[in-house]
Coordinates of C-alpha atoms and ligand atoms in Angstrom, one line a residue:
M9 CA 43.8 -25.5 4.9
S10 CA 40.2 -26.9 5.1
A11 CA 38.1 -28.0 2.2
P12 CA 36.5 -25.1 0.3
Q13 CA 32.9 -24.2 1.1
E14 CA 32.0 -24.5 -2.5
L15 CA 28.2 -23.9 -2.0
E16 CA 28.7 -20.9 0.2
G17 CA 25.9 -18.4 -0.3
R18 CA 23.8 -20.9 -2.4
S19 CA 20.2 -21.5 -1.4
I20 CA 19.1 -25.0 -2.4
V21 CA 15.6 -26.5 -2.2
L22 CA 16.1 -30.2 -1.5
G23 CA 13.0 -32.1 -2.5
L24 CA 12.4 -35.6 -1.3
T25 CA 9.8 -37.9 -2.9
G26 CA 8.8 -41.3 -1.9
G27 CA 11.5 -44.0 -2.1
I28 CA 13.8 -46.0 0.1
A29 CA 16.7 -43.8 -1.1
C30 CA 15.3 -41.1 1.2
Y31 CA 17.8 -42.5 3.8
K32 CA 20.6 -41.0 1.6
A33 CA 19.0 -37.6 1.7
A34 CA 19.9 -37.3 5.3
E35 CA 23.6 -37.5 4.5
L36 CA 23.2 -35.4 1.4
T37 CA 21.7 -32.6 3.6
R38 CA 24.6 -32.8 5.9
E39 CA 27.1 -32.6 3.0
L40 CA 25.3 -29.6 1.4
V41 CA 25.2 -27.8 4.7
R42 CA 28.9 -28.6 5.3
A43 CA 29.7 -27.2 1.8
G44 CA 28.1 -23.9 2.9
A45 CA 24.6 -24.2 1.3
R46 CA 21.4 -23.0 2.9
V47 CA 19.2 -26.1 2.5
Q48 CA 15.4 -25.9 2.6
V49 CA 13.9 -29.3 2.7
V50 CA 10.5 -30.0 1.0
M51 CA 9.0 -33.5 1.3
T52 CA 6.1 -35.1 -0.4
E53 CA 3.7 -37.0 1.8
A54 CA 5.2 -40.3 0.4
A55 CA 8.7 -39.2 1.4
T56 CA 7.6 -38.7 5.1
Q57 CA 6.8 -42.5 5.1
F58 CA 10.5 -43.2 4.5
I59 CA 12.3 -40.6 6.7
G60 CA 11.2 -38.4 9.5
V61 CA 10.5 -34.7 9.2
V62 CA 12.3 -34.2 12.5
T63 CA 15.5 -35.8 11.1
M64 CA 15.5 -33.6 8.0
H65 CA 14.7 -30.5 10.1
A66 CA 17.6 -31.1 12.4
L67 CA 20.1 -31.8 9.7
S68 CA 19.1 -28.8 7.6
N69 CA 18.7 -26.5 10.6
R70 CA 15.4 -25.3 9.3
P71 CA 11.8 -26.5 9.4
V72 CA 10.7 -28.8 6.6
Y73 CA 7.8 -27.9 4.3
T74 CA 5.4 -30.8 3.4
S75 CA 2.2 -29.0 2.4
A76 CA 1.1 -26.5 -0.2
W77 CA -1.3 -25.2 2.5
D78 CA 1.5 -24.3 4.9
A79 CA 0.6 -20.9 6.4
R80 CA 4.1 -19.9 7.4
P81 CA 4.9 -17.7 4.3
D82 CA 3.5 -14.2 4.6
N83 CA 1.5 -14.6 1.5
S84 CA 0.5 -18.2 2.3
M85 CA 2.0 -19.2 -1.0
A86 CA 4.9 -21.6 -0.1
H87 CA 5.5 -22.6 -3.7
I88 CA 6.1 -19.0 -4.7
E89 CA 8.1 -18.0 -1.7
L90 CA 10.4 -21.1 -1.7
S91 CA 11.1 -21.1 -5.4
R92 CA 11.9 -17.4 -5.5
A93 CA 14.4 -17.8 -2.7
A94 CA 16.2 -20.8 -4.3
D95 CA 19.3 -20.8 -6.5
A96 CA 18.5 -24.4 -7.5
V97 CA 16.0 -27.2 -6.8
L98 CA 17.4 -30.7 -6.3
V99 CA 14.9 -33.5 -6.1
A100 CA 16.7 -36.5 -4.5
P101 CA 15.3 -39.0 -4.6
A102 CA 13.1 -38.3 -7.6
S103 CA 10.6 -41.2 -7.9
A104 CA 9.1 -42.4 -11.2
D105 CA 5.7 -40.9 -10.1
F106 CA 7.3 -37.5 -9.4
I107 CA 9.0 -37.5 -12.8
A108 CA 5.7 -38.3 -14.4
Q109 CA 4.1 -35.4 -12.6
L110 CA 6.9 -33.1 -13.9
A111 CA 6.5 -34.3 -17.4
Q112 CA 2.8 -33.4 -17.4
G113 CA 3.4 -30.1 -15.6
R114 CA 1.2 -31.1 -12.7
G115 CA 1.1 -29.4 -9.3
G116 CA -0.6 -31.9 -7.0
D117 CA 1.6 -31.2 -4.0
L118 CA 4.0 -28.5 -2.8
L119 CA 7.2 -29.9 -4.4
S120 CA 5.7 -30.4 -7.9
L121 CA 4.0 -27.0 -7.6
L122 CA 7.3 -25.2 -6.7
C123 CA 9.1 -27.0 -9.6
L124 CA 6.5 -25.6 -11.9
A125 CA 6.5 -22.1 -10.3
R126 CA 10.3 -21.7 -10.2
P127 CA 11.8 -19.0 -12.4
I128 CA 13.0 -21.4 -15.1
E129 CA 15.9 -19.2 -16.4
R130 CA 17.4 -18.5 -13.0
C131 CA 16.6 -21.5 -10.9
P132 CA 17.8 -24.8 -12.4
L133 CA 16.0 -28.1 -11.6
F134 CA 18.2 -31.2 -10.9
L135 CA 16.7 -34.7 -10.6
A136 CA 18.4 -37.6 -8.9
P137 CA 16.2 -40.6 -9.9
A138 CA 15.9 -43.5 -7.6
M139 CA 13.8 -46.6 -8.4
N140 CA 13.7 -50.2 -9.2
R141 CA 15.5 -51.2 -12.4
E142 CA 12.4 -52.3 -14.2
M143 CA 10.6 -49.0 -13.3
W144 CA 13.7 -47.1 -14.5
A145 CA 13.8 -49.0 -17.8
H146 CA 10.1 -48.7 -18.4
P147 CA 9.3 -46.8 -21.6
A148 CA 6.9 -44.5 -19.7
T149 CA 9.6 -43.5 -17.2
Q150 CA 12.1 -42.9 -20.0
R151 CA 9.5 -40.9 -21.9
N152 CA 8.6 -38.8 -18.9
L153 CA 12.3 -38.2 -18.1
A154 CA 13.0 -37.1 -21.7
Q155 CA 10.1 -34.7 -21.5
A156 CA 11.3 -33.3 -18.1
V157 CA 14.8 -32.8 -19.6
A158 CA 13.3 -31.2 -22.7
D159 CA 11.6 -28.8 -20.3
G160 CA 14.9 -27.8 -18.7
A161 CA 15.6 -30.4 -15.9
R162 CA 19.0 -31.9 -15.6
V163 CA 19.5 -35.5 -14.4
F164 CA 22.2 -36.7 -12.0
G165 CA 22.8 -40.4 -12.4
P166 CA 21.2 -42.8 -11.6
G167 CA 23.9 -45.3 -10.6
S168 CA 23.9 -49.0 -11.0
G169 CA 24.2 -51.8 -8.5
D170 CA 22.4 -53.6 -5.6
Q171 CA 18.9 -52.3 -5.1
A172 CA 16.8 -52.3 -1.9
C173 CA 14.4 -54.8 -3.5
G174 CA 17.2 -57.3 -3.9
E175 CA 17.6 -56.9 -7.6
V176 CA 20.7 -55.5 -9.3
G177 CA 20.7 -52.9 -12.1
D178 CA 20.3 -49.3 -13.1
G179 CA 18.2 -46.9 -11.0
R180 CA 20.2 -46.5 -7.7
M181 CA 20.3 -42.9 -6.5
L182 CA 23.9 -41.5 -6.6
E183 CA 25.6 -41.3 -3.2
A184 CA 25.5 -38.1 -1.2
L185 CA 29.1 -37.0 -2.0
E186 CA 28.5 -37.7 -5.7
L187 CA 25.3 -35.6 -5.7
R188 CA 27.2 -32.8 -3.8
D189 CA 29.9 -32.8 -6.4
E190 CA 27.3 -32.7 -9.3
L191 CA 25.7 -29.7 -7.6
V192 CA 29.0 -27.9 -7.1
A193 CA 29.9 -28.6 -10.7
A194 CA 26.6 -27.2 -12.0
F195 CA 27.4 -23.8 -10.4
Q196 CA 30.9 -23.6 -12.0
P197 CA 31.6 -21.3 -15.0
R198 CA 32.0 -23.3 -18.2
H199 CA 35.4 -21.9 -19.2
L200 CA 36.4 -25.1 -21.0
A201 CA 33.1 -26.1 -22.6
G202 CA 33.7 -28.2 -25.6
R203 CA 37.4 -28.6 -25.0
S204 CA 39.3 -31.8 -24.3
L205 CA 42.1 -32.1 -21.7
L206 CA 44.6 -34.8 -21.0
V207 CA 46.3 -34.6 -17.6
T208 CA 49.0 -36.7 -15.9
A209 CA 49.1 -37.0 -12.1
G210 CA 50.9 -38.6 -9.3
P211 CA 54.3 -40.3 -9.0
T212 CA 55.6 -43.2 -11.1
F213 CA 57.0 -46.4 -9.7
E214 CA 60.1 -47.8 -11.3
A215 CA 60.7 -51.5 -10.4
I216 CA 64.0 -52.7 -8.9
D217 CA 62.6 -56.2 -8.4
P218 CA 59.0 -57.5 -8.0
V219 CA 58.6 -56.0 -4.5
R220 CA 60.8 -52.9 -4.6
G221 CA 61.1 -49.8 -6.6
I222 CA 62.0 -46.1 -7.0
T223 CA 59.2 -43.6 -6.5
N224 CA 58.6 -40.2 -5.0
L225 CA 56.3 -38.3 -2.6
S226 CA 53.8 -36.9 -5.1
S227 CA 50.3 -37.6 -3.9
G228 CA 48.5 -36.8 -7.2
K229 CA 46.2 -34.4 -5.4
M230 CA 47.0 -31.4 -7.6
G231 CA 46.6 -33.3 -10.9
F232 CA 43.3 -34.8 -9.7
A233 CA 42.1 -31.4 -8.6
I234 CA 42.9 -30.0 -12.1
A235 CA 41.1 -33.0 -13.7
R236 CA 38.0 -32.3 -11.6
A237 CA 38.1 -28.5 -12.1
A238 CA 38.4 -28.9 -15.9
A239 CA 35.6 -31.4 -16.0
D240 CA 33.5 -29.0 -13.9
A241 CA 34.4 -26.3 -16.4
G242 CA 32.9 -28.3 -19.2
A243 CA 36.0 -30.1 -20.6
S244 CA 36.0 -33.8 -21.5
V245 CA 38.9 -35.0 -19.4
T246 CA 41.3 -38.0 -19.6
L247 CA 43.4 -38.5 -16.5
V248 CA 46.5 -40.7 -16.7
A249 CA 47.3 -41.5 -13.1
G250 CA 50.4 -43.0 -11.5
P251 CA 50.0 -45.2 -8.4
V252 CA 47.8 -43.1 -6.0
H253 CA 44.9 -43.8 -3.7
L254 CA 42.5 -41.1 -4.8
P255 CA 38.9 -41.5 -6.1
T256 CA 38.3 -40.6 -9.7
P257 CA 36.7 -37.2 -10.0
R258 CA 33.2 -37.0 -11.5
A259 CA 32.9 -37.2 -15.3
V260 CA 36.6 -38.0 -15.7
R261 CA 38.0 -40.9 -17.7
R262 CA 40.9 -42.5 -15.9
I263 CA 43.8 -44.6 -17.1
D264 CA 46.0 -46.1 -14.4
V265 CA 49.6 -46.7 -15.0
T266 CA 52.6 -47.6 -12.8
S267 CA 55.9 -46.8 -14.5
A268 CA 57.1 -43.7 -16.5
R269 CA 57.2 -45.8 -19.7
E270 CA 53.6 -46.9 -19.2
M271 CA 52.7 -43.3 -18.6
F272 CA 54.6 -42.3 -21.7
D273 CA 52.8 -44.9 -23.8
A274 CA 49.3 -44.0 -22.5
V275 CA 49.9 -40.3 -23.0
M276 CA 51.3 -40.7 -26.6
A277 CA 48.3 -42.8 -27.5
E278 CA 45.9 -40.1 -26.2
A279 CA 47.6 -36.8 -26.8
P280 CA 46.7 -36.3 -30.5
R281 CA 43.0 -36.6 -29.6
H282 CA 43.2 -33.8 -27.0
Q283 CA 43.4 -30.0 -27.4
L284 CA 45.1 -29.4 -24.1
F285 CA 47.8 -31.3 -22.1
V286 CA 48.6 -30.5 -18.5
A287 CA 51.5 -32.5 -17.1
T288 CA 51.4 -32.5 -13.3
A289 CA 52.9 -36.0 -12.8
A290 CA 56.1 -36.3 -10.8
V291 CA 57.6 -38.6 -13.4
A292 CA 60.7 -40.5 -12.2
D293 CA 63.7 -39.2 -14.1
W294 CA 65.5 -42.6 -14.0
R295 CA 64.7 -46.3 -13.8
P296 CA 66.8 -49.3 -13.1
A297 CA 68.2 -50.5 -16.4
A298 CA 67.5 -54.2 -15.8
P299 CA 64.9 -54.9 -13.0
N300 CA 65.5 -58.2 -11.3
G301 CA 63.0 -60.9 -12.2
H302 CA 63.0 -62.2 -8.6
K303 CA 63.2 -60.6 -5.2
I304 CA 66.9 -59.7 -4.6
K305 CA 67.8 -61.7 -1.4
K306 CA 70.0 -60.5 1.4
D307 CA 71.6 -63.9 1.7
G308 CA 74.8 -62.8 3.4
K309 CA 77.0 -63.8 0.5
Q310 CA 76.2 -61.0 -1.9
A311 CA 77.5 -57.5 -1.5
V312 CA 75.0 -54.5 -1.3
P313 CA 73.3 -54.5 -4.7
S314 CA 74.0 -51.7 -7.1
F315 CA 71.9 -50.6 -10.0
Q316 CA 72.5 -49.0 -13.3
L317 CA 70.0 -46.4 -14.0
V318 CA 68.8 -45.2 -17.4
E319 CA 66.8 -42.0 -18.2
N320 CA 63.1 -42.1 -18.7
P321 CA 61.5 -40.4 -21.7
D322 CA 60.4 -36.8 -21.0
I323 CA 56.7 -37.1 -21.6
L324 CA 55.9 -33.4 -21.6
A325 CA 58.7 -32.4 -24.0
T326 CA 57.8 -35.2 -26.4
V327 CA 54.2 -34.1 -26.5
A328 CA 55.2 -30.5 -26.9
H329 CA 57.2 -31.5 -30.0
L330 CA 54.5 -33.5 -31.8
P331 CA 53.8 -32.2 -35.2
A332 CA 51.2 -29.5 -35.5
G333 CA 47.7 -30.9 -35.8
Q334 CA 48.6 -33.7 -33.3
R335 CA 50.0 -31.4 -30.7
P336 CA 47.8 -30.2 -27.8
W337 CA 48.5 -26.9 -26.1
C338 CA 50.9 -27.8 -23.4
V339 CA 51.2 -26.8 -19.7
G340 CA 54.0 -28.1 -17.5
F341 CA 54.6 -28.1 -13.8
A342 CA 57.9 -27.4 -12.2
A343 CA 58.5 -28.9 -8.7
E344 CA 61.5 -27.1 -7.3
T345 CA 63.1 -26.7 -3.9
E346 CA 64.4 -23.1 -4.5
D347 CA 64.7 -20.3 -7.0
L348 CA 61.3 -21.1 -8.4
A349 CA 60.9 -18.4 -11.0
R350 CA 64.3 -18.9 -12.6
H351 CA 63.9 -22.7 -12.8
A352 CA 60.3 -22.4 -14.0
R353 CA 61.4 -20.1 -16.8
A354 CA 64.3 -22.4 -17.8
K355 CA 61.8 -25.3 -18.0
L356 CA 59.4 -23.2 -20.2
E357 CA 62.1 -22.8 -22.8
R358 CA 63.7 -26.3 -22.4
K359 CA 60.4 -28.1 -22.7
G360 CA 59.0 -25.8 -25.4
V361 CA 55.6 -25.4 -23.7
A362 CA 53.2 -22.4 -23.5
L363 CA 52.9 -22.2 -19.7
I364 CA 54.8 -23.5 -16.7
V365 CA 53.2 -23.7 -13.3
G366 CA 55.9 -23.6 -10.6
N367 CA 55.5 -24.9 -7.0
L368 CA 57.8 -25.8 -4.2
G369 CA 57.8 -29.6 -4.1
P370 CA 58.6 -30.3 -0.4
A371 CA 56.0 -27.6 0.7
T372 CA 53.2 -29.2 -1.2
F373 CA 53.7 -33.0 -1.8
G374 CA 50.9 -34.8 0.0
R375 CA 49.3 -31.7 1.4
D376 CA 45.9 -30.3 0.6
D377 CA 47.1 -26.8 -0.1
N378 CA 49.7 -25.2 -2.4
Q379 CA 50.7 -22.0 -4.0
L380 CA 51.6 -21.5 -7.6
L381 CA 53.6 -19.3 -9.8
L382 CA 52.5 -19.1 -13.4
V383 CA 55.3 -18.4 -15.8
D384 CA 54.8 -17.8 -19.6
A385 CA 56.3 -15.7 -22.4
A386 CA 54.3 -12.6 -21.1
G387 CA 55.5 -12.7 -17.5
E388 CA 54.7 -14.2 -14.2
R389 CA 51.6 -14.4 -12.0
A390 CA 51.4 -15.8 -8.4
L391 CA 48.4 -17.6 -7.2
P392 CA 48.4 -17.2 -3.5
A393 CA 48.2 -20.1 -1.0
A394 CA 44.9 -22.0 -1.1
D395 CA 43.5 -25.5 -1.1
K396 CA 44.4 -27.4 -4.3
L397 CA 40.8 -27.4 -5.7
T398 CA 40.5 -23.6 -5.4
L399 CA 43.9 -23.3 -7.1
A400 CA 42.9 -25.7 -9.8
R401 CA 39.7 -23.8 -10.6
E402 CA 41.8 -20.6 -10.8
L403 CA 44.4 -22.3 -13.0
V404 CA 41.7 -23.6 -15.4
R405 CA 40.4 -20.1 -15.7
E406 CA 44.0 -18.8 -16.5
I407 CA 44.5 -21.6 -19.0
A408 CA 41.2 -20.9 -20.8
Q409 CA 42.2 -17.3 -21.2
R410 CA 45.6 -18.2 -22.7
M411 CA 44.6 -21.1 -24.9
P412 CA 44.2 -20.4 -28.6
K413 CA 40.4 -20.1 -29.4
Ligands
LIG248 N1 57.9 -34.4 -17.0 C1 57.5 -35.3 -17.9 N2 58.3 -36.5 -18.1 C2 59.4 -36.6 -17.4 C3 59.8 -35.6 -16.5 C4 59.0 -34.5 -16.3 O1 56.4 -35.2 -18.5 N3 60.2 -37.7 -17.7 C5 57.0 -33.2 -16.8 C6 56.4 -33.1 -15.4 O2 55.1 -33.7 -15.4 C7 56.3 -31.6 -15.3 C8 57.5 -31.1 -16.0 O3 57.9 -32.1 -16.9 O4 55.2 -31.1 -15.9 C9 58.7 -30.7 -15.1 O5 59.0 -31.8 -14.3 P1 60.1 -31.6 -13.2 O6 60.2 -32.9 -12.5 O7 59.9 -30.4 -12.4 O8 61.4 -31.3 -14.1 P2 62.4 -32.2 -14.8 O9 62.1 -32.2 -16.3 O10 62.4 -33.6 -14.2 O11 63.7 -31.5 -14.5 P3 64.6 -31.4 -13.1 O12 64.5 -32.8 -12.5 O13 65.9 -31.1 -13.6 O14 64.0 -30.3 -12.3

């Protein structure tokens, strides 16, 4: 199943102002179009010094606007026409000078005019600042930005790191994929606004010796998708991740662990601070009782090694039995190979949790899609096959409905 077109049906005005980060706007346009958005590029004159109008036209599949005097709109009022057709305006890069214009409510060119003319309740304005670190830190820039925010703009980034001028510091524009994710998040319903979520994800790795261990095929994708969906829905999210190679979703705090016991310790330290706990991790049930300090050698003399296994703590059940006041509302997953509904219901009772989300392990481990069966005291609900992010957003909605207010 391909990635969801999360900006399908959205009309975005992408504004470019003068700055070297204009080169990233090309890739950003491509990502927004790929996500299903209709992208109308508007460039200031300074932006055209950094990237060609032809490039932006080709990538967005529509002619670029650069002038307030453009006669294409029927009424000759490009700033009105473009702002009325937009679901959002994203200015990326937003230069220090452009932010100063916004702060003063000036309309010296088409882009600033349309920001001013947009229906403020319906068409949000997002700014992705990009500038030298000294310009970013300058009190005038910070004052202007604070004013733009007070007037309703939202700011994406900036990031920190190497700058085109050779200096290092704050003021880098976010990368294209980060900006796409910020924009997608901005359109999500805020089902979990003000809530805090702790989530476990991925497999655990139980050492046999320094180079070998017991693990499983969990990729962590479902748990990462839930962390992302919950953050997009307004929750503050802590993600405790086993050994996986996945990027941290935007606005998510991540704690990396390896073994089940490390995961247990991290979760027990965090759980009382969170209102909601979703355990998606495929925690190893057993670990070698006494891992070898050195690599076990196949030296010909020794017989095939054998291990004694001991049981790992059940993280979910332990959290679900914390005293009231320290206990988050708990959701467990059940990875089964058959008879999903029966096993999921048994786990609901055995673990003492409010909701169990069942899925068939072999059918989903490592894949981008899944299908879920929600089992709670009230009954069952199937979420049909979809990509994991779509399912995660749906699950977040279901959880928000069920959670105590
Ligand atoms: N879980 C946990 N700690 C463990 C084992 C499981 O927190 N030591 C959590 C999982 O993250 C999941 C739920 O418990 O949310 C069920 O996990 P699953 O592996 O399906 O079940 P088990 O409890 O291991 O039972 P079984 O192996 O018998 O199916």
